[in-house]
Coordinates of C-alpha atoms and ligand atoms in Angstrom, one line a residue:
X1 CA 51.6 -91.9 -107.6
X2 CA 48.6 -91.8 -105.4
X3 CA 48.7 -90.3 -101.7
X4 CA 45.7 -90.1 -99.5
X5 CA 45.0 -86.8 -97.8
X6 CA 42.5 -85.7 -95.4
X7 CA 43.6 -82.0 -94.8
X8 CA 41.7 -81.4 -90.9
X9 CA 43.9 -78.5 -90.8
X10 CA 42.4 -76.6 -92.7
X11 CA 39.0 -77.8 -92.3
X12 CA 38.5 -77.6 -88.7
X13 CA 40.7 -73.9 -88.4
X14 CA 39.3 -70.5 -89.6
X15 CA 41.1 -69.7 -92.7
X16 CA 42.4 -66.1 -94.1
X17 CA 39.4 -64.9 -96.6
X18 CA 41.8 -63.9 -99.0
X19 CA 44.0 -66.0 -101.0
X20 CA 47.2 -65.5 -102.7
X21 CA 51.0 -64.4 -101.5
X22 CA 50.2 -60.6 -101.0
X23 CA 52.1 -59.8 -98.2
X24 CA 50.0 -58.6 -95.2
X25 CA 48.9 -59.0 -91.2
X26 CA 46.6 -62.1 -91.1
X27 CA 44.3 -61.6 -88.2
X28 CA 41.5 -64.4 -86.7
X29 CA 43.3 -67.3 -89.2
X30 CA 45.4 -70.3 -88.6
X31 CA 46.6 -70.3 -92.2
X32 CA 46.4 -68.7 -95.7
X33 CA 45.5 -70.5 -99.5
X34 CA 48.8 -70.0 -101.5
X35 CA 49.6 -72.2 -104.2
X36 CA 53.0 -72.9 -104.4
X37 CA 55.8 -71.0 -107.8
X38 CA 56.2 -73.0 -110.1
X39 CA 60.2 -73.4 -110.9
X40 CA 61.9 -73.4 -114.0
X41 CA 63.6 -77.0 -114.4
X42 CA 63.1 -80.0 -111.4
X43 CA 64.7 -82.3 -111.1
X44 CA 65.1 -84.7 -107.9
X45 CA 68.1 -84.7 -106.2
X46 CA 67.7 -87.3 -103.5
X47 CA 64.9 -89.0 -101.8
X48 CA 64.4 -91.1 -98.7
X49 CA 62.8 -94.2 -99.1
X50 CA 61.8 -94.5 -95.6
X51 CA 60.1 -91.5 -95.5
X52 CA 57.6 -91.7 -98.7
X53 CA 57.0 -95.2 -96.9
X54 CA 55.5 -93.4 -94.4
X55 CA 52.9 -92.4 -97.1
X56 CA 52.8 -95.3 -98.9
X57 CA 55.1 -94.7 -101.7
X58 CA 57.5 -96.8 -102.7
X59 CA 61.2 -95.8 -104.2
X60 CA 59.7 -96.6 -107.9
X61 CA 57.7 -93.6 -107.3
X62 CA 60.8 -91.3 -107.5
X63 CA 61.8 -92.0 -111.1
X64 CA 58.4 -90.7 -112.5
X65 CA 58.9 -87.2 -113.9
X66 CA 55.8 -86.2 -111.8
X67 CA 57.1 -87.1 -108.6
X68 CA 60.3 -84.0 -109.2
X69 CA 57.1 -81.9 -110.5
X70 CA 55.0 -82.1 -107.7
X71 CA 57.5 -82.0 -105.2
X72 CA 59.2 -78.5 -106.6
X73 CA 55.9 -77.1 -106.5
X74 CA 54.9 -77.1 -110.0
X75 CA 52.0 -79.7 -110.5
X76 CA 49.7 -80.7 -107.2
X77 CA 48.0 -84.7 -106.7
X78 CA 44.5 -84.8 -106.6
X79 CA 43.2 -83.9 -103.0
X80 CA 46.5 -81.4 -102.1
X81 CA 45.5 -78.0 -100.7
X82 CA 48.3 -75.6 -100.2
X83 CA 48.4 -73.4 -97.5
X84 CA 50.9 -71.4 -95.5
X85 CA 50.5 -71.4 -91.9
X86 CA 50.2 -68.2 -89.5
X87 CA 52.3 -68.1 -86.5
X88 CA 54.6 -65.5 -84.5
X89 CA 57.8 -65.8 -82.0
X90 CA 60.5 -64.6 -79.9
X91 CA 63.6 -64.5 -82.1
X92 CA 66.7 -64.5 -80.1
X93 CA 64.7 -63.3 -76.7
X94 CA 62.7 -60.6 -78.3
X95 CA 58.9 -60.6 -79.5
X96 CA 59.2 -60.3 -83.4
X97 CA 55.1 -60.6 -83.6
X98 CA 53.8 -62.5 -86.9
X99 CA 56.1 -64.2 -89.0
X100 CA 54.2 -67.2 -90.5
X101 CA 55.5 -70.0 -93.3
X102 CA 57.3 -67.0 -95.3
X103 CA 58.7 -69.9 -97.4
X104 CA 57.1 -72.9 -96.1
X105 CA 54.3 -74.1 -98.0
X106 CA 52.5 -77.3 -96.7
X107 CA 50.7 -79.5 -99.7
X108 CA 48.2 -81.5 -97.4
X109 CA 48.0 -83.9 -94.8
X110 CA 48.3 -87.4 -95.9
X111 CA 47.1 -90.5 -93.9
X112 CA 50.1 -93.1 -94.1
X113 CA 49.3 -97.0 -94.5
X114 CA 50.8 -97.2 -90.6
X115 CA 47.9 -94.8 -89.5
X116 CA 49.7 -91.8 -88.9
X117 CA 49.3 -88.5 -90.2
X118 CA 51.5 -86.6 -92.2
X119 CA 51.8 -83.0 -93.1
X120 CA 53.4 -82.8 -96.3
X121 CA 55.4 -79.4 -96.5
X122 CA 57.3 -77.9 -99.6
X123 CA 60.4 -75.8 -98.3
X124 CA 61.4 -73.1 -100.7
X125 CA 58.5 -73.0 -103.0
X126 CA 58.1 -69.4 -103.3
X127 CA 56.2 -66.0 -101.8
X128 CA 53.5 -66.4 -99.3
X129 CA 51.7 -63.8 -97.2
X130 CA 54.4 -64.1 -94.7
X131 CA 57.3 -64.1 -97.1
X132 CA 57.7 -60.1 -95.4
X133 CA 60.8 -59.0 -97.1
X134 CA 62.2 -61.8 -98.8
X135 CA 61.9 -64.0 -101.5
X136 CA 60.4 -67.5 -100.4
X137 CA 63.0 -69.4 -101.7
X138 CA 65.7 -71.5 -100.5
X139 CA 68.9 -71.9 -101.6
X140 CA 70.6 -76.1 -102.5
X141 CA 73.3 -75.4 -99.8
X142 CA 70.8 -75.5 -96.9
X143 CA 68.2 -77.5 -98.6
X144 CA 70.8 -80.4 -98.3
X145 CA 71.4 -79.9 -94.8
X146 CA 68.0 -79.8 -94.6
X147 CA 67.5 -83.1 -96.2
X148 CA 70.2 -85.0 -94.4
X149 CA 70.0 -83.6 -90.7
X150 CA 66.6 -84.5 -90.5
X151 CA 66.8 -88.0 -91.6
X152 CA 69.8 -88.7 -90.2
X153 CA 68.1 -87.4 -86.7
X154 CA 65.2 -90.1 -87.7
X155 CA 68.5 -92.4 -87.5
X156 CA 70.1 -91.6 -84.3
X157 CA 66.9 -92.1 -82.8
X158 CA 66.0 -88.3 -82.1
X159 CA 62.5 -86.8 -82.4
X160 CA 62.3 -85.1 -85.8
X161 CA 60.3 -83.9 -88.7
X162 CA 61.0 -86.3 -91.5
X163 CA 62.2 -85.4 -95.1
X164 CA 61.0 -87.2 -98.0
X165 CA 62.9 -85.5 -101.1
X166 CA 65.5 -82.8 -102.4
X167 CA 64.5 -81.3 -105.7
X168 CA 66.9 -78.9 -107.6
X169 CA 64.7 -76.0 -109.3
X170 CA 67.1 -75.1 -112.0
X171 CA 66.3 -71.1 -110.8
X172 CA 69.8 -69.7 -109.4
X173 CA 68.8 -67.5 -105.9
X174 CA 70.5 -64.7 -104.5
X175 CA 72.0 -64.7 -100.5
X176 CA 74.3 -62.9 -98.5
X177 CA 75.9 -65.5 -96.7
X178 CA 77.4 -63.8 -94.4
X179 CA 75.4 -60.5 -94.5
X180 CA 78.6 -58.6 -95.3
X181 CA 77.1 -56.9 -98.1
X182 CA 78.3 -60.0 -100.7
X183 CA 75.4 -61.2 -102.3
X184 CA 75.5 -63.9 -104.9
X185 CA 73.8 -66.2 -106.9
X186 CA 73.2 -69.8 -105.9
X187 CA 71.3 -73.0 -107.6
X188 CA 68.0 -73.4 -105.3
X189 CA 66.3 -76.2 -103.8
X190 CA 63.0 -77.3 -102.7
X191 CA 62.8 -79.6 -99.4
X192 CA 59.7 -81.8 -98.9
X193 CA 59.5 -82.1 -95.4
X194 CA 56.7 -84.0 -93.1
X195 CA 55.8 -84.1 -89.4
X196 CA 52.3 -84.8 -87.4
X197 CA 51.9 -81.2 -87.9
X198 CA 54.1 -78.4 -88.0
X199 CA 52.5 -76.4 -85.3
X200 CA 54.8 -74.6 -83.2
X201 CA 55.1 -72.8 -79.9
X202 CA 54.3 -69.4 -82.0
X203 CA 51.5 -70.9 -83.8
X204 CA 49.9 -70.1 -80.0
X205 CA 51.8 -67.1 -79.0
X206 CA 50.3 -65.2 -81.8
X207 CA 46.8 -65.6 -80.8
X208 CA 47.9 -64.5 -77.6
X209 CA 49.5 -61.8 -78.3
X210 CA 46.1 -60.3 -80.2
X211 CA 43.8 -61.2 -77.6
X212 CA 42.3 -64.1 -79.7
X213 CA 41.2 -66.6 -77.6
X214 CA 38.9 -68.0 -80.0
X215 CA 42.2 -69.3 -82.1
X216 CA 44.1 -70.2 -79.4
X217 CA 41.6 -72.4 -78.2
X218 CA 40.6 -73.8 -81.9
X219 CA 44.3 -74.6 -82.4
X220 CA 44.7 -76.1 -79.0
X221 CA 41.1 -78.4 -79.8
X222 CA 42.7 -79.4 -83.1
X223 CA 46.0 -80.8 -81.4
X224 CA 44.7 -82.5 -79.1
X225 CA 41.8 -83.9 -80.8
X226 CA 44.5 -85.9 -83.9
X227 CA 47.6 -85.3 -82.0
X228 CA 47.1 -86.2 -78.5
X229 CA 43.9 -87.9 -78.9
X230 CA 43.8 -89.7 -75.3
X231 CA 43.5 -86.3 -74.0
X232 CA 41.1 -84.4 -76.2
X233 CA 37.4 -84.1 -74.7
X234 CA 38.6 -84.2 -70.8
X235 CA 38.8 -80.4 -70.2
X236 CA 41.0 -78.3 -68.1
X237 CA 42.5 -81.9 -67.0
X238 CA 42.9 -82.5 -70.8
X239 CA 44.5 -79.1 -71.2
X240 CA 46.8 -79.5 -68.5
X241 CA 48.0 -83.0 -69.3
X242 CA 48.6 -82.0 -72.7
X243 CA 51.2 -78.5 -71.6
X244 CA 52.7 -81.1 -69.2
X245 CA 53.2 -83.6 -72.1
X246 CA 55.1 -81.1 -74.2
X247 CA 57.2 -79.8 -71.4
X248 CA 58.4 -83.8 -71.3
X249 CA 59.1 -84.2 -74.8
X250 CA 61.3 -81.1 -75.3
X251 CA 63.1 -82.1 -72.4
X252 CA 63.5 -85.7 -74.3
X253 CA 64.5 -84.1 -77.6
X254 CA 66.7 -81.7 -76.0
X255 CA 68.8 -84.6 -73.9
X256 CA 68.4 -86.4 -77.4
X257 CA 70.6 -83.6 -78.8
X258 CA 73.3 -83.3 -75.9
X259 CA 73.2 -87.0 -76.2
X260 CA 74.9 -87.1 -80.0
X261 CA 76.4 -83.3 -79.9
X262 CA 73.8 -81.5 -81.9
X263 CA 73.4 -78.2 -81.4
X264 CA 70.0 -76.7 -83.1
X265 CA 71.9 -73.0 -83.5
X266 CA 68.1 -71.1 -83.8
X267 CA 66.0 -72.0 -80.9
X268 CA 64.1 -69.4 -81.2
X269 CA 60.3 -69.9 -80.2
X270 CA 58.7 -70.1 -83.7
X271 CA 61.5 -72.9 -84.2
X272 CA 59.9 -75.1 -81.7
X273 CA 57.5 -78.4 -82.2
X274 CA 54.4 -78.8 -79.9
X275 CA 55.2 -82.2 -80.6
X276 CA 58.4 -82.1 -79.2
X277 CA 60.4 -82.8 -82.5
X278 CA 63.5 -81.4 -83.7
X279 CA 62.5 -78.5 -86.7
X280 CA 63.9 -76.2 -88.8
X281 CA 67.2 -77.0 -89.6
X282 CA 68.9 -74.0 -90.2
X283 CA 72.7 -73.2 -89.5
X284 CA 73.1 -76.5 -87.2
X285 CA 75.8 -77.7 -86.4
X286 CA 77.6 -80.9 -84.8
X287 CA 80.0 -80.8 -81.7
X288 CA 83.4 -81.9 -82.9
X289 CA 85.9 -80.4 -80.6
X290 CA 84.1 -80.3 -77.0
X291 CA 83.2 -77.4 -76.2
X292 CA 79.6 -76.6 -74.2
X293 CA 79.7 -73.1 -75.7
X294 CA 80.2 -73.8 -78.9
X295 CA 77.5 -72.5 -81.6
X296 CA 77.8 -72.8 -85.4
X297 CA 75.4 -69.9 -85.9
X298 CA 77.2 -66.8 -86.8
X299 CA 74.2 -64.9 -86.6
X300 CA 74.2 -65.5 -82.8
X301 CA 78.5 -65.4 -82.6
X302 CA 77.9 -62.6 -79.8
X303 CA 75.1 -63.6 -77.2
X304 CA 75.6 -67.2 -78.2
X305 CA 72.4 -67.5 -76.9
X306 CA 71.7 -71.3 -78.8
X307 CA 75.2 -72.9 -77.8
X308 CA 75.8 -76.3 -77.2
X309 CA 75.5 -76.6 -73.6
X310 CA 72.4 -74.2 -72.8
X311 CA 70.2 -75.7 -74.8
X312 CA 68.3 -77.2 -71.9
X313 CA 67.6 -74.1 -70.3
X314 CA 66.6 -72.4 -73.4
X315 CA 64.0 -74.8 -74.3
X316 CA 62.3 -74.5 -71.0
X317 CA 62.2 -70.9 -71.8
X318 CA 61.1 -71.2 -74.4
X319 CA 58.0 -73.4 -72.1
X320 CA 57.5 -70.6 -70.2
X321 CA 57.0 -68.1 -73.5
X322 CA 54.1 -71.3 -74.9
X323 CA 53.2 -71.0 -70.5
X324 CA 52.1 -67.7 -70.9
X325 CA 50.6 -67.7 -74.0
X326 CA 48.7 -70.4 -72.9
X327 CA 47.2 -68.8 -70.4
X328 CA 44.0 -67.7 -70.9
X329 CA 42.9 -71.2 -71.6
X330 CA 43.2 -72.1 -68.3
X331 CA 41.5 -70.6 -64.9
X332 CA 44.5 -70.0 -63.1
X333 CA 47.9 -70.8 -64.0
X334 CA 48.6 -73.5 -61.0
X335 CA 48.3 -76.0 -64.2
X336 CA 51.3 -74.5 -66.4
X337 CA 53.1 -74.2 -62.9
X338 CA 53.2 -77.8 -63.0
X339 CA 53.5 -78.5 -66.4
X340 CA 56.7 -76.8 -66.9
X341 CA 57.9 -78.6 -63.3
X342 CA 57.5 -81.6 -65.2
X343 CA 60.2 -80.2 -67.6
X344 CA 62.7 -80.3 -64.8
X345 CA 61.8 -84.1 -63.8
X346 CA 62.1 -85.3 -67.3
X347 CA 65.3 -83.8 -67.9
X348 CA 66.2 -84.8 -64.9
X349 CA 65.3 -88.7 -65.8
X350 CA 66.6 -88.0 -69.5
X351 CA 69.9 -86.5 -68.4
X352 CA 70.3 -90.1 -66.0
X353 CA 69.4 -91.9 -69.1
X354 CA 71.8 -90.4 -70.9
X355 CA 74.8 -90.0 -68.8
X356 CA 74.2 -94.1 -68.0
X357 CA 74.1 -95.3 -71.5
X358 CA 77.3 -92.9 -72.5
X359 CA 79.0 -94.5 -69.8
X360 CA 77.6 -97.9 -70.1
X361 CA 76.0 -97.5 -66.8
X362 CA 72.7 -100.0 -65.4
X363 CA 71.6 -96.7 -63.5
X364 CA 72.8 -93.6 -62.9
X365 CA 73.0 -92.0 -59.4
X366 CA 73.8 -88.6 -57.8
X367 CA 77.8 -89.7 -58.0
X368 CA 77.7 -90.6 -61.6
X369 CA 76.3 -87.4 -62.4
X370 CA 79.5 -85.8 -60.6
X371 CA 81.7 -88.6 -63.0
X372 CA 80.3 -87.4 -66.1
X373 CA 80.3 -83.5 -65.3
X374 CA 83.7 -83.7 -64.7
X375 CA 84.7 -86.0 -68.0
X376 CA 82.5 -82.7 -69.7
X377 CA 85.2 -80.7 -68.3
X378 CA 87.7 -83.1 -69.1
X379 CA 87.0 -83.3 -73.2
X380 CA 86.5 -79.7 -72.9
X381 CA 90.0 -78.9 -71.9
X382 CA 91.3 -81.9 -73.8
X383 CA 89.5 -80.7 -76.8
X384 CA 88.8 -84.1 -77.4
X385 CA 86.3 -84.9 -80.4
X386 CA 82.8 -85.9 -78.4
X387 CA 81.5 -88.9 -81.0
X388 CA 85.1 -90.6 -81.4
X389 CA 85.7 -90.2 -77.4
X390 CA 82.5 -92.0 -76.2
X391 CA 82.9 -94.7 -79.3
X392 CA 86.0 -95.6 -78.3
X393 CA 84.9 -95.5 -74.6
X394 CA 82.5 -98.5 -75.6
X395 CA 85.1 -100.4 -77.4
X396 CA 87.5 -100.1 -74.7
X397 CA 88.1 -103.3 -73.1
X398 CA 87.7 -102.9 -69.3
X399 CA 89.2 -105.9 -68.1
X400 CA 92.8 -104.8 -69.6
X401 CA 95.0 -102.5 -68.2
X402 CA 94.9 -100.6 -71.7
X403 CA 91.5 -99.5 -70.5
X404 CA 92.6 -96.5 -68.6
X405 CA 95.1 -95.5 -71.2
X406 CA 94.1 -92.2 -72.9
X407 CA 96.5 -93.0 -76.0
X408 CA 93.4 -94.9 -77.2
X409 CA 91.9 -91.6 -77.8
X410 CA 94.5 -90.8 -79.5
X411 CA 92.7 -89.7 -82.9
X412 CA 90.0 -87.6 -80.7
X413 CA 92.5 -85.1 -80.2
X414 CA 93.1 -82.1 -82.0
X415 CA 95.2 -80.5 -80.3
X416 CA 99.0 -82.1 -78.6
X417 CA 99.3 -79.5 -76.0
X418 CA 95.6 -80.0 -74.8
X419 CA 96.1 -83.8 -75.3
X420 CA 99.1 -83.4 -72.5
X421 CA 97.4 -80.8 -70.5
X422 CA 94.4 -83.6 -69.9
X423 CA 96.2 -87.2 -70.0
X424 CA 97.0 -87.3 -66.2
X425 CA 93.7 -86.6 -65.3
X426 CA 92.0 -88.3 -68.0
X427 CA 93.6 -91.4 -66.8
X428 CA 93.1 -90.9 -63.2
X429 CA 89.1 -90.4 -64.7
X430 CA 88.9 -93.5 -66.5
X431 CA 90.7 -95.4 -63.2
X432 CA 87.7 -93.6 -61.2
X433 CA 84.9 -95.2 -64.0
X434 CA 86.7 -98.4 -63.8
X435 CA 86.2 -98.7 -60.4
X436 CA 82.8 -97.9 -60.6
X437 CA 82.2 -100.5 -63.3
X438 CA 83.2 -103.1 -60.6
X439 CA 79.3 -102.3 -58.7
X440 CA 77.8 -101.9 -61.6
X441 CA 75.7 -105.3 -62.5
X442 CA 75.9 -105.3 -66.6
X443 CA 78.3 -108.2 -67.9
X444 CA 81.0 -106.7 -70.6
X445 CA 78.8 -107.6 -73.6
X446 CA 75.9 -106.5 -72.1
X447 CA 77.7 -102.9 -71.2
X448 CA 79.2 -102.5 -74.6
X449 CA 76.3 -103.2 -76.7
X450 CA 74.1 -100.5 -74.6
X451 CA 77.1 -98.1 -75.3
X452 CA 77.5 -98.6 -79.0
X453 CA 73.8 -97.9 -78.7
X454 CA 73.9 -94.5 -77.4
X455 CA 77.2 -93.6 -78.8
X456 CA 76.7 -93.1 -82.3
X457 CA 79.9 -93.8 -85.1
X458 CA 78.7 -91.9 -87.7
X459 CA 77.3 -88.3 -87.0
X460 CA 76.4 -86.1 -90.4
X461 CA 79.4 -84.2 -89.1
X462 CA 79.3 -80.2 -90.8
X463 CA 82.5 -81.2 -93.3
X464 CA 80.7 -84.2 -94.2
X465 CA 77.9 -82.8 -94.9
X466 CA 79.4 -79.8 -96.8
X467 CA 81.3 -82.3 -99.4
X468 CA 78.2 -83.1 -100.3
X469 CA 77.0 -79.8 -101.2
X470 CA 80.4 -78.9 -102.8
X471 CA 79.6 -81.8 -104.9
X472 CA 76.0 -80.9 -106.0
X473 CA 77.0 -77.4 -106.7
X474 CA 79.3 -79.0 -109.2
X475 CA 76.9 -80.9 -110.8
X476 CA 77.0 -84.2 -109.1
X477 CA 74.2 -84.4 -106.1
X478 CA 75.0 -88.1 -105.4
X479 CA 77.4 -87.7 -101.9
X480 CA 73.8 -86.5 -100.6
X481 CA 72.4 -90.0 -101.3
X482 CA 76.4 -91.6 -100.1
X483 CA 76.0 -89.8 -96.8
X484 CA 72.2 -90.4 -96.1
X485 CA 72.8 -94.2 -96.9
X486 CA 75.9 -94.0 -93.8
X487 CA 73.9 -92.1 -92.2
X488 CA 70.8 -95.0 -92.0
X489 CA 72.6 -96.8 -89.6
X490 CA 74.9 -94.3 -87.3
X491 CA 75.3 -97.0 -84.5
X492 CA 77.8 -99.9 -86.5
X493 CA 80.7 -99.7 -87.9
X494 CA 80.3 -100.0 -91.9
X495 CA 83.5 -101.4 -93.9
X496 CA 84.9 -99.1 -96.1
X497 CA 83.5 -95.7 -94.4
X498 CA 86.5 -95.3 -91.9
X499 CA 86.7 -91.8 -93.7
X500 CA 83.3 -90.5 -92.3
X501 CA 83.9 -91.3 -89.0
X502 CA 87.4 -89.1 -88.7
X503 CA 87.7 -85.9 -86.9
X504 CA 87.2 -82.6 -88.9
X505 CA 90.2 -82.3 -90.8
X506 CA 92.3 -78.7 -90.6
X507 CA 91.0 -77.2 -93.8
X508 CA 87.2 -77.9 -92.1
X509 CA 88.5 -75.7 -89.3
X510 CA 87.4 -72.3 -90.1
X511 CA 85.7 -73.2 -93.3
X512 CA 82.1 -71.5 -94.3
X513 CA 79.6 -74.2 -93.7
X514 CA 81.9 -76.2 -91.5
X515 CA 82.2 -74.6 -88.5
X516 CA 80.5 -70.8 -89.8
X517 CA 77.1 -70.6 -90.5
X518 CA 74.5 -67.5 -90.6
X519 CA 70.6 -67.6 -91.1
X520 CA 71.0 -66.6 -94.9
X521 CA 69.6 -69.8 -96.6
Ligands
LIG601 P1 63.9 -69.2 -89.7 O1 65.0 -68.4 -89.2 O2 64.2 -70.0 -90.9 O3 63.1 -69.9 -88.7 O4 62.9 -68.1 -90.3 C1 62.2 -67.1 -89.6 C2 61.1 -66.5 -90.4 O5 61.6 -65.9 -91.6 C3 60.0 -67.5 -90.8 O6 58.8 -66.8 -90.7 C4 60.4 -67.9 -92.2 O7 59.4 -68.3 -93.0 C5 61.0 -66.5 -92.7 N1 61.9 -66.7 -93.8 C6 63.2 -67.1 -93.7 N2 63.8 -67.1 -94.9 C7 62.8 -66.7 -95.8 C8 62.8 -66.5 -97.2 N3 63.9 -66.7 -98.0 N4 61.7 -66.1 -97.8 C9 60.6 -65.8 -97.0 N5 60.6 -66.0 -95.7 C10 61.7 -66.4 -95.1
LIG602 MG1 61.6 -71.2 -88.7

């Protein structure tokens, strides 16, 4: 197994001087040496084949004994250099000042066959500097969800870090779940996770918040130099291009997410990409039921900051926190001003995108956005399930008079009395689209195809995903590779796997790890 790495990271950003996991405050340093724990027994779980492409491996790779070692952190390939990385945020709205990869251990960046870059990162192999309190591991539950959110994002077509394997450590962990004073053991998991980089909005807030300008302007150099490259060398223009830039793709990613139903659940500021990718899968969760205040995070059951339907406005807050810690890079802060009012015109474009491929729409105007708002309303009261809704929107044939009869939703409900409470007006809506259709220039074919496009079938849907874990925690990890293998190809129909595109069935309702999740993980 051979990878080729070229680790700039750590090269071209001042380093901690002292090495090792002792837990401590890492001033002037973008990153600390740690090697990762060793664990007891690996053994891989599941792999994705398109992800080790991406560093030129092939599947063959994953039967070799050594591929389980070096991916549970027990063995490292010639030009690895493991380091955690130092950054801080704003956890649910409030500064929580360094936190750093307390469990996150990257391996190296390695320099794909396709030209990109990819930082290879080990979740859940043990104590780093940052580790604070706890224990650096991670437990199998979450590595899974880990594993198969963030390729299955890869599939839908959302930005996302990638994930390349699932390694069981044979070492049992011990979690709360629920933090209700119920600890117990569970098997444990390493995730091998890659990106561009992992560098986050808090990899710059940190800096800022000591005064280090030196750092924040090192770590903004480095980005911009292998991550941005058209920009690097031009200067406050650079600078400015590059704030504006990642305003644009976390409106993109964000109206990626409404787009399927995902909701993140932990958006807080060390949680977010400078690249504008989906990270840190944590207690996610998938939007069965419509409801724009939905969130599957326990841990945030009474702000409900992170539900479904804010995300939008908490990312660009989230702008405004990497805005401000920005700011001493730039002479005054007329730059950022406009950076983050680019957030509003490409949500504003992305949301259009959106609604007009959900709808099957050429364009979407000012009156289309009023359509779709009130359908939002609509499955909201109807408690209609949002991926079988707009699925069967597509397939509905809009020459026929079925076409604005809402008994072809019929599975998408949960609920009869909402279901009656909403069919009047649900069929008065669909008249309303129908009409609309009518200036609308696409052919049928044409229409359909661009909403089977948008409209996924298959979502990694929280029950589906948490058969698979049942399974694996009895022994048998192979509904992670089932459900990643439906999950390469969310947009058709796939004979036989009618079951994992049904609507959460009643004992999913209130099920831990269906529709409850906390932070423990
Ligand atoms: P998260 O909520 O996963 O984004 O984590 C927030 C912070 O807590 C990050 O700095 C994590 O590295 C750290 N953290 C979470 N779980 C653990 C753990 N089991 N061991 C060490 N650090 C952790
Ligand atoms: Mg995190």
């Amino acid at each position: 197994m051979h990878i080729e790495f070229d680790n700039a990271f750590l090269r071209e950003l001042p380093g901690d001087p002292e090495a090792g996991p002792r837990v401590r405050q890492v001033e002037g340093a973008a990153w600390s040496a740690v090697a990762p724990t060793p664990v007891a027994a690996p053994r891989l779980l599941a792999g994705s084949a398109e992800a080790a492409a991406l560093v030129g491996l092939d599947t063959a790779a994953f039967d070799a004994p050594e591929f389980a070692r070096v991916f549970a952190g027990n063995a490292l390939l010639p030009g690895m250099q493991p380091w955690a990385a130092n950054y801080g945020g704003h956890q649910f709205g409030s500064w929580a000042g360094q936190l750093g990869d307390g469990r996150a251990i990257s391996l190296g960046e390695a320099l794909g066959p396709g030209g990109g870059r990819w930082e290879m990162q080990l979740k859940g192999a043990g104590k780093t500097p940052y580790s604070r309190f706890a224990d650096g591991r991670a437990v199998l539950r979450s590595s899974i969800r880990e594993f198969l959110c963030s390729e299955a994002m890869h599939h839908l077509g959302v930005p996302t870090t990638r994930a390349l394997s699932l390694v069981g450590t044979g070492e049992p962990v011990v979690r709360d779940m629920f933090y209700d004073g119920h600890p117990q053991a569970e098997p444990g998991a390493v995730v091998c996770r890659m990106a561009p980089t992992f560098l986050r909005f808090g990899s710059w807030q940190l800096p800022a918040s000591r005064g280090d300008t030196a750092l924040l302007r090192g770590l903004a150099d480095y980005t911009l130099r292998h991550h941005f490259p058209e920009l690097a060398g031009q200067g406050a223009a650079g600078d400015a291009e590059w704030f504006a830039q990642v305003c644009e793709r976390t409106a993109w990613m964000v109206a990626g997410w409404m787009r399927v139903g995902f909701v993140h659940g932990v958006m807080n500021t060390d949680n977010m990409s400078i690249l504008g990718l989906t990270i840190d899968y944590g207690p996610y969760g998938w939007v069965e039921d419509y409801d724009p205040d939905w969130t599957p995070n326990t841990t945030d059951a009474q702000g409900r900051r992170y539900r479904f339907g804010t995300q939008p406005q908490v990312a660009y807050w989230n702008l405004t926190r990497l805005a401000q810690a920005l700011a001493p890079l730039f002479a005054d802060v007329a730059p950022l001003e406009a950076g983050l009012a680019r957030f509003g015109q490409a949500w504003d474009r992305a949301q259009r995108d959106m609604v007009a491929r959900k709808l099957g729409l050429a364009q979407c105007t000012d009156q289309d956005l009023r359509l779709f708002a009130e359908l939002q309303a609509l499955l909201h009261e109807g408690q209609l399930d949002m991926t079988l809704f707009f699925r069967r929107l597509a397939d509905a044939d809009t020459a026929a008079d079925a076409a604005v009869d809402p008994s072809r939703f019929g599975e998408a409900f949960y609920e009869p009395a909402a279901r009656a409470a909403v069919e009047a007006p649900l069929r008065d809506w669909l008249a309303r689209r129908l009409a609309r259709l009518a200036d609308d220039p696409l052919d049928a074919v044409a229409r359909r195809e661009r909403m089977r496009l948008a409209n996924p079938c298959y979502v990694p849907r929280n029950w589906l995903v948490q058969e698979a874990i049942d399974r694996a925690a009895q022994g048998d990890p192979d509904g992670v590779s089932e459900l990643l293998e439906v999950m390469r190809r969310p947009y058709e129909e796939q004979p036989g796997r009618e079951s994992h595109a049904r609507r959460r069935p009643e004992w999913a309702r209130d099920r831990a790890g269906c529709s409850m999740l906390s932070c423990s993980s």
